[in-house]
Amino acid sequence: MTVSPHSGPTRIGPSRRTLLKTGLIGGAGVVTGPLLWTQAARSAAPATGVHLSYGANPVRHMNVSWSTAGSVKAPRLDLGVTPDYGLTLRPESLSSIRVDSIYHHVDLSDLKPGTRYYYRLSHDGGTPTRGSFTTAPKGRESFRFAAFGDMGVAEDAARNVNLIRQQGAEFAFVVGDIAYADTGGQGKSGELQQDFGVWDEFLTQIQPSANAIPWMTVVGNHEMENGNGELGYDGYRARFRHPGNGAGGGEETYSFVRGNVAFIALDGNDATYEYTRNAGYLGETLDSWLDQRLADFRARDDIDFILVGFHQCAYCTNIAHASDGGIRDRWEALFDRYQVDVVINGHNHCYERTHLMRGGKPVQEAPRGSTVDTGQGTIYITAGGGGGSTYPDVLPVLSYYTDKNGLKIPEPTTYRAVGDATHSVAFFDAHPRDAHGKARLDLEVIATDGSEVDTLSIARSR
Ligand SMILES: [Fe+2]
Ligand SMILES: [Fe+2]
């Protein structure tokens, strides 16, 4: 399949490139002439769906995104290190099919490290929306982040947004199946299975967290929206920003480094053998980018851990989707070669974690509460309990993986260490090397009701 990774939603404001070149602009324009009442009502509505994401360097870059109920006059972001602001920037504004909402994005660069910034989002005639964020500090300090997938719009999803706030996560890594605006999930469904207004409900739901910390998203199968661009990603691309340093110049894959941890986001839809609508669209371009990125990160002295996130599971016993042979065939050898510490997936709506894996086999046990060295093997985590209806968790003697012909091939479940079927979020605490040269990445999985689902301490020394 050959399609351009560059196709995208309709732009109605200045381009991202133009914005980066021109940056600061002067004061806003003035509404001239009468407005229809519907336009006036839309204009009076405040910015909603505010969400942040890191640029390529979390120390210097932050993307601020928000929505308005329709086209508005002079949308703008005021920014400063005090609530007096000082800078005014114009967003890139994008429309998307079958919604009136407009999605605005400002990509901020040259920010100061470890600094709190205050922002105000407004447009002519609209009530301003205010918020603040803090850039990542320089160097290697401890930090907490959240990881999960399959959130959707639901009561437990909203509870998980609160949980992420309460737990003090400094950013969230969201591994696909984000809003379920397309309920079909195979990239083939018609309009009856699509309600793109759900995206706005989702963005409203996450705003209490995402207006203050970055939510780094990757695509799942439900982001392949039939009729929404060559890959179905145009709706996703209109609403989310990413570092922009991925394979083939596309937005769906990217990497960033926070402290002593390197994060790599992949597009599992490219590798899956299950729902193959977008399989192979990046292909070798993606695999060689991944190889290079892993080699670079593993060679760096300031990086202790590499965490890779994408949607479909390399290892999960849950028989709803189980494991994907396409993921294993494309990327498992690379994960082994570069000693990737943790792979985070979703897709199966449950929590599950493997023992240490090498060469497709469990090589060392990693029971709940243990301390392990991921130099010996990679931990695969399914964190699909973000809020979408959960799949029952049973541990069969045999589960299966999907092979290249789409067949379900039975296999033993001996790789599984921990499993749970309640809604939950995985939290990680990254700690830099201590006096003995040992760095730690501590996992704590917390159910939506606050109970503990899993803990694991990952230690590596150099
Ligand atoms: Fe899902
Ligand atoms: Fe999925």
GROMACS .gro file of C-alpha atoms and ligand atoms in nm:
model
  464
    1MET     CA    1   0.000   0.000   0.000
    2THR     CA    2   0.151   0.335  -0.097
    3VAL     CA    3  -0.008   0.646   0.037
    4SER     CA    4   0.141   0.970   0.152
    5PRO     CA    5   0.187   1.008   0.526
    6HIS     CA    6   0.154   1.383   0.472
    7SER     CA    7  -0.210   1.418   0.379
    8GLY     CA    8  -0.406   1.604   0.642
    9PRO     CA    9  -0.704   1.806   0.750
   10THR     CA   10  -0.817   2.133   0.600
   11ARG     CA   11  -0.622   2.436   0.715
   12ILE     CA   12  -0.811   2.759   0.768
   13GLY     CA   13  -0.550   2.962   0.954
   14PRO     CA   14  -0.177   3.031   0.915
   15SER     CA   15   0.030   2.719   0.856
   16ARG     CA   16   0.245   2.566   1.129
   17ARG     CA   17   0.555   2.648   0.927
   18THR     CA   18   0.451   3.013   0.890
   19LEU     CA   19   0.377   3.034   1.259
   20LEU     CA   20   0.716   2.901   1.356
   21LYS     CA   21   0.883   3.150   1.123
   22THR     CA   22   0.686   3.454   1.231
   23GLY     CA   23   0.608   3.366   1.592
   24LEU     CA   24   0.505   3.678   1.778
   25ILE     CA   25   0.232   3.896   1.635
   26GLY     CA   26   0.072   4.215   1.752
   27GLY     CA   27  -0.268   4.275   1.904
   28ALA     CA   28  -0.584   4.112   1.778
   29GLY     CA   29  -0.816   4.245   1.511
   30VAL     CA   30  -1.158   4.395   1.573
   31VAL     CA   31  -1.491   4.246   1.472
   32THR     CA   32  -1.639   4.459   1.197
   33GLY     CA   33  -1.994   4.434   1.072
   34PRO     CA   34  -2.292   4.240   1.208
   35LEU     CA   35  -2.278   3.869   1.292
   36LEU     CA   36  -2.560   3.620   1.261
   37TRP     CA   37  -2.688   3.512   1.601
   38THR     CA   38  -2.550   3.161   1.563
   39GLN     CA   39  -2.208   3.301   1.487
   40ALA     CA   40  -2.242   3.537   1.782
   41ALA     CA   41  -2.334   3.249   2.014
   42ARG     CA   42  -2.038   3.050   1.890
   43SER     CA   43  -1.808   3.347   1.926
   44ALA     CA   44  -1.919   3.409   2.283
   45ALA     CA   45  -1.840   3.050   2.380
   46PRO     CA   46  -1.500   3.007   2.543
   47ALA     CA   47  -1.216   2.790   2.418
   48THR     CA   48  -1.276   2.427   2.518
   49GLY     CA   49  -1.100   2.095   2.480
   50VAL     CA   50  -0.770   2.248   2.587
   51HIS     CA   51  -0.486   1.998   2.567
   52LEU     CA   52  -0.109   2.015   2.567
   53SER     CA   53   0.161   1.800   2.409
   54TYR     CA   54   0.540   1.803   2.409
   55GLY     CA   55   0.738   1.909   2.107
   56ALA     CA   56   1.058   1.724   2.018
   57ASN     CA   57   1.238   1.863   2.324
   58PRO     CA   58   1.018   1.874   2.637
   59VAL     CA   59   1.264   2.117   2.796
   60ARG     CA   60   1.201   2.381   2.527
   61HIS     CA   61   0.884   2.295   2.335
   62MET     CA   62   0.515   2.276   2.422
   63ASN     CA   63   0.215   2.258   2.189
   64VAL     CA   64  -0.107   2.417   2.311
   65SER     CA   65  -0.428   2.301   2.143
   66TRP     CA   66  -0.790   2.404   2.191
   67SER     CA   67  -1.128   2.404   2.019
   68THR     CA   68  -1.397   2.657   1.944
   69ALA     CA   69  -1.757   2.579   1.856
   70GLY     CA   70  -1.704   2.722   1.509
   71SER     CA   71  -1.498   2.981   1.324
   72VAL     CA   72  -1.404   3.272   1.548
   73LYS     CA   73  -1.240   3.608   1.488
   74ALA     CA   74  -0.878   3.652   1.585
   75PRO     CA   75  -0.816   3.335   1.791
   76ARG     CA   76  -0.507   3.389   1.998
   77LEU     CA   77  -0.289   3.262   2.281
   78ASP     CA   78  -0.135   3.500   2.533
   79LEU     CA   79   0.171   3.361   2.709
   80GLY     CA   80   0.403   3.469   2.986
   81VAL     CA   81   0.592   3.361   3.296
   82THR     CA   82   0.342   3.565   3.500
   83PRO     CA   83  -0.037   3.596   3.462
   84ASP     CA   84   0.033   3.934   3.297
   85TYR     CA   85   0.138   3.735   2.986
   86GLY     CA   86   0.333   3.955   2.742
   87LEU     CA   87   0.336   3.754   2.418
   88THR     CA   88   0.042   3.712   2.182
   89LEU     CA   89   0.051   3.430   1.925
   90ARG     CA   90  -0.187   3.327   1.648
   91PRO     CA   91  -0.274   2.956   1.617
   92GLU     CA   92  -0.290   2.733   1.315
   93SER     CA   93  -0.664   2.661   1.287
   94LEU     CA   94  -0.800   2.341   1.132
   95SER     CA   95  -1.145   2.212   1.047
   96SER     CA   96  -1.253   1.849   1.032
   97ILE     CA   97  -1.536   1.663   0.863
   98ARG     CA   98  -1.891   1.646   1.004
   99VAL     CA   99  -1.828   1.880   1.299
  100ASP     CA  100  -1.855   2.259   1.319
  101SER     CA  101  -1.572   2.279   1.573
  102ILE     CA  102  -1.244   2.438   1.478
  103TYR     CA  103  -0.917   2.306   1.627
  104HIS     CA  104  -0.645   2.558   1.709
  105HIS     CA  105  -0.278   2.483   1.773
  106VAL     CA  106   0.020   2.691   1.877
  107ASP     CA  107   0.360   2.520   1.876
  108LEU     CA  108   0.574   2.699   2.133
  109SER     CA  109   0.952   2.679   2.106
  110ASP     CA  110   1.247   2.845   2.283
  111LEU     CA  111   1.080   2.812   2.622
  112LYS     CA  112   1.286   2.816   2.942
  113PRO     CA  113   1.353   2.480   3.115
  114GLY     CA  114   1.166   2.391   3.433
  115THR     CA  115   0.958   2.707   3.412
  116ARG     CA  116   0.590   2.767   3.478
  117TYR     CA  117   0.413   2.945   3.192
  118TYR     CA  118   0.070   3.104   3.211
  119TYR     CA  119  -0.153   3.107   2.905
  120ARG     CA  120  -0.483   3.266   2.807
  121LEU     CA  121  -0.687   3.146   2.508
  122SER     CA  122  -0.932   3.390   2.358
  123HIS     CA  123  -1.092   3.532   2.047
  124ASP     CA  124  -1.296   3.840   1.971
  125GLY     CA  125  -1.620   3.832   2.170
  126GLY     CA  126  -1.529   3.517   2.365
  127THR     CA  127  -1.470   3.464   2.736
  128PRO     CA  128  -1.099   3.385   2.789
  129THR     CA  129  -0.987   3.042   2.909
  130ARG     CA  130  -0.681   3.042   3.134
  131GLY     CA  131  -0.428   2.779   3.231
  132SER     CA  132  -0.065   2.710   3.302
  133PHE     CA  133   0.199   2.445   3.243
  134THR     CA  134   0.557   2.377   3.346
  135THR     CA  135   0.831   2.284   3.100
  136ALA     CA  136   1.051   1.983   3.175
  137PRO     CA  137   1.362   2.061   3.376
  138LYS     CA  138   1.708   2.028   3.226
  139GLY     CA  139   1.904   1.722   3.327
  140ARG     CA  140   1.806   1.404   3.506
  141GLU     CA  141   1.550   1.455   3.780
  142SER     CA  142   1.290   1.210   3.908
  143PHE     CA  143   0.944   1.236   3.754
  144ARG     CA  144   0.614   1.046   3.734
  145PHE     CA  145   0.416   0.977   3.419
  146ALA     CA  146   0.096   0.792   3.331
  147ALA     CA  147   0.043   0.535   3.054
  148PHE     CA  148  -0.279   0.379   2.930
  149GLY     CA  149  -0.493   0.326   2.621
  150ASP     CA  150  -0.855   0.268   2.523
  151MET     CA  151  -1.010   0.551   2.720
  152GLY     CA  152  -1.320   0.670   2.533
  153VAL     CA  153  -1.587   0.887   2.690
  154ALA     CA  154  -1.726   0.717   3.001
  155GLU     CA  155  -1.769   0.752   3.374
  156ASP     CA  156  -1.456   0.552   3.457
  157ALA     CA  157  -1.263   0.738   3.186
  158ALA     CA  158  -1.344   1.067   3.361
  159ARG     CA  159  -1.244   0.908   3.693
  160ASN     CA  160  -0.911   0.809   3.540
  161VAL     CA  161  -0.855   1.170   3.429
  162ASN     CA  162  -0.896   1.264   3.797
  163LEU     CA  163  -0.668   0.981   3.904
  164ILE     CA  164  -0.396   1.113   3.673
  165ARG     CA  165  -0.431   1.457   3.833
  166GLN     CA  166  -0.429   1.320   4.188
  167GLN     CA  167  -0.122   1.107   4.120
  168GLY     CA  168   0.082   1.407   4.008
  169ALA     CA  169   0.177   1.265   3.670
  170GLU     CA  170   0.385   1.514   3.471
  171PHE     CA  171   0.256   1.381   3.139
  172ALA     CA  172   0.040   1.102   2.998
  173PHE     CA  173   0.136   0.852   2.725
  174VAL     CA  174  -0.188   0.742   2.555
  175VAL     CA  175  -0.140   0.429   2.345
  176GLY     CA  176  -0.433   0.449   2.105
  177ASP     CA  177  -0.809   0.398   2.082
  178ILE     CA  178  -0.859   0.746   2.213
  179ALA     CA  179  -1.220   0.865   2.183
  180TYR     CA  180  -1.401   0.591   1.983
  181ALA     CA  181  -1.565   0.842   1.750
  182ASP     CA  182  -1.553   0.553   1.500
  183THR     CA  183  -1.689   0.251   1.684
  184GLY     CA  184  -1.616   0.006   1.402
  185GLY     CA  185  -1.242   0.011   1.461
  186GLN     CA  186  -1.138  -0.158   1.138
  187GLY     CA  187  -1.118   0.153   0.923
  188LYS     CA  188  -1.405   0.021   0.716
  189SER     CA  189  -1.717   0.129   0.903
  190GLY     CA  190  -1.973   0.362   0.747
  191GLU     CA  191  -2.126   0.676   0.890
  192LEU     CA  192  -2.370   0.481   1.106
  193GLN     CA  193  -2.078   0.379   1.325
  194GLN     CA  194  -1.924   0.726   1.333
  195ASP     CA  195  -2.005   1.028   1.549
  196PHE     CA  196  -1.721   1.274   1.522
  197GLY     CA  197  -1.882   1.496   1.788
  198VAL     CA  198  -1.750   1.236   2.034
  199TRP     CA  199  -1.403   1.382   1.980
  200ASP     CA  200  -1.522   1.709   2.136
  201GLU     CA  201  -1.677   1.524   2.430
  202PHE     CA  202  -1.346   1.344   2.479
  203LEU     CA  203  -1.142   1.664   2.466
  204THR     CA  204  -1.378   1.824   2.719
  205GLN     CA  205  -1.343   1.518   2.941
  206ILE     CA  206  -0.963   1.527   2.950
  207GLN     CA  207  -0.925   1.905   2.979
  208PRO     CA  208  -0.898   1.905   3.363
  209SER     CA  209  -0.568   1.716   3.321
  210ALA     CA  210  -0.459   1.790   2.965
  211ASN     CA  211  -0.476   2.168   3.011
  212ALA     CA  212  -0.185   2.144   3.256
  213ILE     CA  213   0.025   1.842   3.148
  214PRO     CA  214   0.103   1.703   2.802
  215TRP     CA  215  -0.104   1.412   2.673
  216MET     CA  216   0.114   1.229   2.420
  217THR     CA  217  -0.115   1.026   2.198
  218VAL     CA  218  -0.056   0.748   1.945
  219VAL     CA  219  -0.304   0.601   1.699
  220GLY     CA  220  -0.502   0.283   1.760
  221ASN     CA  221  -0.729   0.096   1.523
  222HIS     CA  222  -1.020   0.325   1.618
  223GLU     CA  223  -0.827   0.628   1.484
  224MET     CA  224  -0.857   0.480   1.131
  225GLU     CA  225  -1.178   0.662   1.042
  226ASN     CA  226  -1.329   0.551   0.714
  227GLY     CA  227  -1.380   0.851   0.484
  228ASN     CA  228  -1.143   1.072   0.681
  229GLY     CA  229  -0.837   1.087   0.454
  230GLU     CA  230  -0.623   0.820   0.286
  231LEU     CA  231  -0.525   0.662   0.617
  232GLY     CA  232  -0.836   0.771   0.807
  233TYR     CA  233  -0.615   0.980   1.033
  234ASP     CA  234  -0.727   1.327   0.921
  235GLY     CA  235  -0.962   1.372   1.219
  236TYR     CA  236  -0.685   1.267   1.456
  237ARG     CA  237  -0.437   1.497   1.283
  238ALA     CA  238  -0.674   1.794   1.308
  239ARG     CA  239  -0.703   1.753   1.684
  240PHE     CA  240  -0.358   1.649   1.811
  241ARG     CA  241  -0.003   1.777   1.785
  242HIS     CA  242   0.318   1.576   1.809
  243PRO     CA  243   0.694   1.630   1.807
  244GLY     CA  244   0.702   1.595   1.426
  245ASN     CA  245   1.028   1.394   1.418
  246GLY     CA  246   0.882   1.060   1.309
  247ALA     CA  247   0.936   0.815   1.026
  248GLY     CA  248   0.881   0.954   0.678
  249GLY     CA  249   0.788   1.296   0.816
  250GLY     CA  250   0.453   1.163   0.941
  251GLU     CA  251   0.294   1.271   1.267
  252GLU     CA  252   0.194   0.930   1.399
  253THR     CA  253   0.542   0.819   1.500
  254TYR     CA  254   0.777   1.030   1.709
  255SER     CA  255   1.027   1.025   1.991
  256PHE     CA  256   1.118   1.248   2.281
  257VAL     CA  257   1.344   1.230   2.583
  258ARG     CA  258   1.230   1.324   2.930
  259GLY     CA  259   1.503   1.306   3.193
  260ASN     CA  260   1.675   0.966   3.171
  261VAL     CA  261   1.396   0.799   2.971
  262ALA     CA  262   1.360   0.791   2.591
  263PHE     CA  263   1.006   0.750   2.457
  264ILE     CA  264   0.927   0.615   2.111
  265ALA     CA  265   0.574   0.619   1.965
  266LEU     CA  266   0.497   0.377   1.682
  267ASP     CA  267   0.195   0.323   1.460
  268GLY     CA  268   0.079  -0.034   1.533
  269ASN     CA  269  -0.172  -0.012   1.247
  270ASP     CA  270   0.130  -0.030   1.013
  271ALA     CA  271   0.246  -0.367   1.154
  272THR     CA  272  -0.069  -0.548   1.268
  273TYR     CA  273  -0.196  -0.872   1.112
  274GLU     CA  274  -0.542  -0.819   1.265
  275TYR     CA  275  -0.712  -0.514   1.109
  276THR     CA  276  -0.488  -0.452   0.812
  277ARG     CA  277  -0.637  -0.139   0.652
  278ASN     CA  278  -0.315   0.063   0.702
  279ALA     CA  279  -0.069  -0.225   0.717
  280GLY     CA  280   0.265  -0.147   0.557
  281TYR     CA  281   0.198   0.215   0.456
  282LEU     CA  282   0.529   0.318   0.616
  283GLY     CA  283   0.684  -0.029   0.618
  284GLU     CA  284   1.061  -0.030   0.585
  285THR     CA  285   1.073   0.349   0.632
  286LEU     CA  286   0.932   0.302   0.981
  287ASP     CA  287   1.147   0.002   1.066
  288SER     CA  288   1.475   0.170   0.967
  289TRP     CA  289   1.371   0.487   1.155
  290LEU     CA  290   1.300   0.274   1.463
  291ASP     CA  291   1.632   0.089   1.427
  292GLN     CA  292   1.823   0.418   1.405
  293ARG     CA  293   1.634   0.580   1.691
  294LEU     CA  294   1.691   0.279   1.918
  295ALA     CA  295   2.061   0.268   1.829
  296ASP     CA  296   2.100   0.641   1.904
  297PHE     CA  297   1.916   0.624   2.234
  298ARG     CA  298   2.094   0.310   2.355
  299ALA     CA  299   2.433   0.470   2.278
  300ARG     CA  300   2.359   0.780   2.485
  301ASP     CA  301   2.510   0.792   2.832
  302ASP     CA  302   2.237   1.020   2.967
  303ILE     CA  303   1.955   0.775   2.882
  304ASP     CA  304   1.893   0.477   3.113
  305PHE     CA  305   1.556   0.349   2.991
  306ILE     CA  306   1.383   0.314   2.655
  307LEU     CA  307   1.005   0.286   2.655
  308VAL     CA  308   0.817   0.211   2.330
  309GLY     CA  309   0.442   0.273   2.299
  310PHE     CA  310   0.193   0.162   2.034
  311HIS     CA  311  -0.154   0.014   2.026
  312GLN     CA  312  -0.165  -0.357   1.933
  313CYS     CA  313  -0.018  -0.612   2.173
  314ALA     CA  314   0.299  -0.805   2.117
  315TYR     CA  315   0.205  -1.020   2.418
  316CYS     CA  316  -0.135  -1.041   2.583
  317THR     CA  317  -0.332  -1.352   2.678
  318ASN     CA  318  -0.674  -1.179   2.674
  319ILE     CA  319  -0.866  -1.367   2.410
  320ALA     CA  320  -1.055  -1.057   2.286
  321HIS     CA  321  -0.758  -0.966   2.062
  322ALA     CA  322  -0.469  -1.158   2.225
  323SER     CA  323  -0.124  -1.111   2.066
  324ASP     CA  324  -0.039  -0.976   1.723
  325GLY     CA  325   0.213  -1.173   1.516
  326GLY     CA  326   0.265  -0.870   1.291
  327ILE     CA  327   0.404  -0.668   1.579
  328ARG     CA  328   0.638  -0.953   1.673
  329ASP     CA  329   0.757  -1.009   1.315
  330ARG     CA  330   0.832  -0.643   1.254
  331TRP     CA  331   0.974  -0.511   1.582
  332GLU     CA  332   1.047  -0.777   1.844
  333ALA     CA  333   1.402  -0.848   1.718
  334LEU     CA  334   1.478  -0.474   1.738
  335PHE     CA  335   1.341  -0.454   2.092
  336ASP     CA  336   1.566  -0.746   2.186
  337ARG     CA  337   1.876  -0.611   2.009
  338TYR     CA  338   1.857  -0.270   2.178
  339GLN     CA  339   1.732  -0.402   2.513
  340VAL     CA  340   1.414  -0.197   2.513
  341ASP     CA  341   1.307  -0.185   2.878
  342VAL     CA  342   0.930  -0.154   2.851
  343VAL     CA  343   0.678  -0.186   2.569
  344ILE     CA  344   0.335  -0.032   2.643
  345ASN     CA  345   0.029  -0.144   2.446
  346GLY     CA  346  -0.350  -0.120   2.474
  347HIS     CA  347  -0.613  -0.277   2.242
  348ASN     CA  348  -0.709  -0.554   2.486
  349HIS     CA  349  -0.926  -0.373   2.742
  350CYS     CA  350  -0.755  -0.505   3.051
  351TYR     CA  351  -0.426  -0.480   3.237
  352GLU     CA  352  -0.160  -0.741   3.179
  353ARG     CA  353   0.217  -0.765   3.220
  354THR     CA  354   0.471  -1.021   3.105
  355HIS     CA  355   0.781  -1.166   3.267
  356LEU     CA  356   1.114  -1.061   3.111
  357MET     CA  357   1.105  -1.161   2.742
  358ARG     CA  358   1.387  -1.241   2.496
  359GLY     CA  359   1.363  -1.420   2.163
  360GLY     CA  360   0.988  -1.469   2.204
  361LYS     CA  361   1.023  -1.652   2.535
  362PRO     CA  362   1.003  -1.564   2.904
  363VAL     CA  363   1.363  -1.570   3.029
  364GLN     CA  364   1.319  -1.456   3.389
  365GLU     CA  365   1.021  -1.438   3.621
  366ALA     CA  366   0.897  -1.094   3.723
  367PRO     CA  367   0.618  -1.146   3.976
  368ARG     CA  368   0.418  -0.860   4.123
  369GLY     CA  369   0.629  -0.660   4.368
  370SER     CA  370   0.964  -0.786   4.240
  371THR     CA  371   1.274  -0.597   4.126
  372VAL     CA  372   1.407  -0.687   3.782
  373ASP     CA  373   1.687  -0.584   3.546
  374THR     CA  374   1.548  -0.518   3.200
  375GLY     CA  375   1.897  -0.558   3.059
  376GLN     CA  376   1.802  -0.928   3.079
  377GLY     CA  377   1.468  -0.899   2.899
  378THR     CA  378   1.189  -0.666   2.791
  379ILE     CA  379   0.868  -0.618   2.991
  380TYR     CA  380   0.551  -0.601   2.778
  381ILE     CA  381   0.255  -0.422   2.935
  382THR     CA  382  -0.104  -0.410   2.816
  383ALA     CA  383  -0.255  -0.097   2.972
  384GLY     CA  384  -0.591  -0.110   2.800
  385GLY     CA  385  -0.804  -0.024   3.102
  386GLY     CA  386  -0.832   0.350   3.033
  387GLY     CA  387  -1.212   0.358   3.042
  388GLY     CA  388  -1.357   0.165   2.747
  389SER     CA  389  -1.571  -0.134   2.851
  390THR     CA  390  -1.336  -0.399   2.988
  391TYR     CA  391  -1.288  -0.747   2.851
  392PRO     CA  392  -1.319  -1.032   3.105
  393ASP     CA  393  -0.983  -1.154   3.225
  394VAL     CA  394  -0.939  -1.527   3.229
  395LEU     CA  395  -0.605  -1.705   3.214
  396PRO     CA  396  -0.646  -1.990   2.970
  397VAL     CA  397  -0.373  -2.250   2.934
  398LEU     CA  398  -0.367  -2.151   2.569
  399SER     CA  399  -0.419  -1.809   2.418
  400TYR     CA  400  -0.327  -1.722   2.059
  401TYR     CA  401  -0.147  -1.485   1.827
  402THR     CA  402  -0.276  -1.366   1.492
  403ASP     CA  403  -0.051  -1.477   1.207
  404LYS     CA  404   0.010  -1.314   0.868
  405ASN     CA  405  -0.289  -1.493   0.717
  406GLY     CA  406  -0.515  -1.361   0.992
  407LEU     CA  407  -0.535  -1.704   1.157
  408LYS     CA  408  -0.544  -1.739   1.533
  409ILE     CA  409  -0.254  -1.967   1.625
  410PRO     CA  410  -0.277  -2.122   1.975
  411GLU     CA  411   0.018  -2.076   2.209
  412PRO     CA  412   0.089  -2.121   2.583
  413THR     CA  413   0.039  -1.830   2.821
  414THR     CA  414   0.355  -1.886   3.026
  415TYR     CA  415   0.480  -1.534   2.947
  416ARG     CA  416   0.209  -1.373   3.161
  417ALA     CA  417   0.309  -1.242   3.508
  418VAL     CA  418   0.009  -1.030   3.616
  419GLY     CA  419  -0.343  -0.971   3.480
  420ASP     CA  420  -0.647  -0.770   3.584
  421ALA     CA  421  -0.979  -0.677   3.423
  422THR     CA  422  -1.069  -0.353   3.604
  423HIS     CA  423  -1.017  -0.002   3.471
  424SER     CA  424  -0.673   0.123   3.566
  425VAL     CA  425  -0.384   0.352   3.479
  426ALA     CA  426  -0.015   0.255   3.482
  427PHE     CA  427   0.210   0.505   3.654
  428PHE     CA  428   0.587   0.509   3.631
  429ASP     CA  429   0.839   0.687   3.853
  430ALA     CA  430   1.171   0.741   3.678
  431HIS     CA  431   1.473   0.800   3.897
  432PRO     CA  432   1.823   0.890   3.776
  433ARG     CA  433   2.129   0.684   3.869
  434ASP     CA  434   2.218   0.672   4.238
  435ALA     CA  435   2.567   0.673   4.390
  436HIS     CA  436   2.607   0.308   4.280
  437GLY     CA  437   2.522   0.391   3.918
  438LYS     CA  438   2.180   0.226   3.938
  439ALA     CA  439   1.879   0.394   3.775
  440ARG     CA  440   1.521   0.291   3.858
  441LEU     CA  441   1.190   0.289   3.678
  442ASP     CA  442   0.918   0.195   3.926
  443LEU     CA  443   0.580   0.079   3.797
  444GLU     CA  444   0.262   0.123   4.001
  445VAL     CA  445  -0.068   0.031   3.836
  446ILE     CA  446  -0.369   0.184   4.011
  447ALA     CA  447  -0.730   0.086   3.949
  448THR     CA  448  -0.990   0.358   3.899
  449ASP     CA  449  -1.116   0.300   4.255
  450GLY     CA  450  -0.766   0.364   4.392
  451SER     CA  451  -0.671   0.004   4.467
  452GLU     CA  452  -0.333  -0.131   4.363
  453VAL     CA  453  -0.321  -0.366   4.064
  454ASP     CA  454   0.052  -0.421   4.014
  455THR     CA  455   0.394  -0.296   4.120
  456LEU     CA  456   0.735  -0.369   3.974
  457SER     CA  457   1.072  -0.204   4.022
  458ILE     CA  458   1.297  -0.197   3.718
  459ALA     CA  459   1.663  -0.131   3.787
  460ARG     CA  460   1.950  -0.087   3.542
  461SER     CA  461   2.312  -0.008   3.599
  462ARG     CA  462   2.578   0.100   3.353
  463FE      FE  463  -0.983  -0.035   2.233
  464FE      FE  464  -0.790  -0.130   1.973
   0.00000   0.00000   0.00000
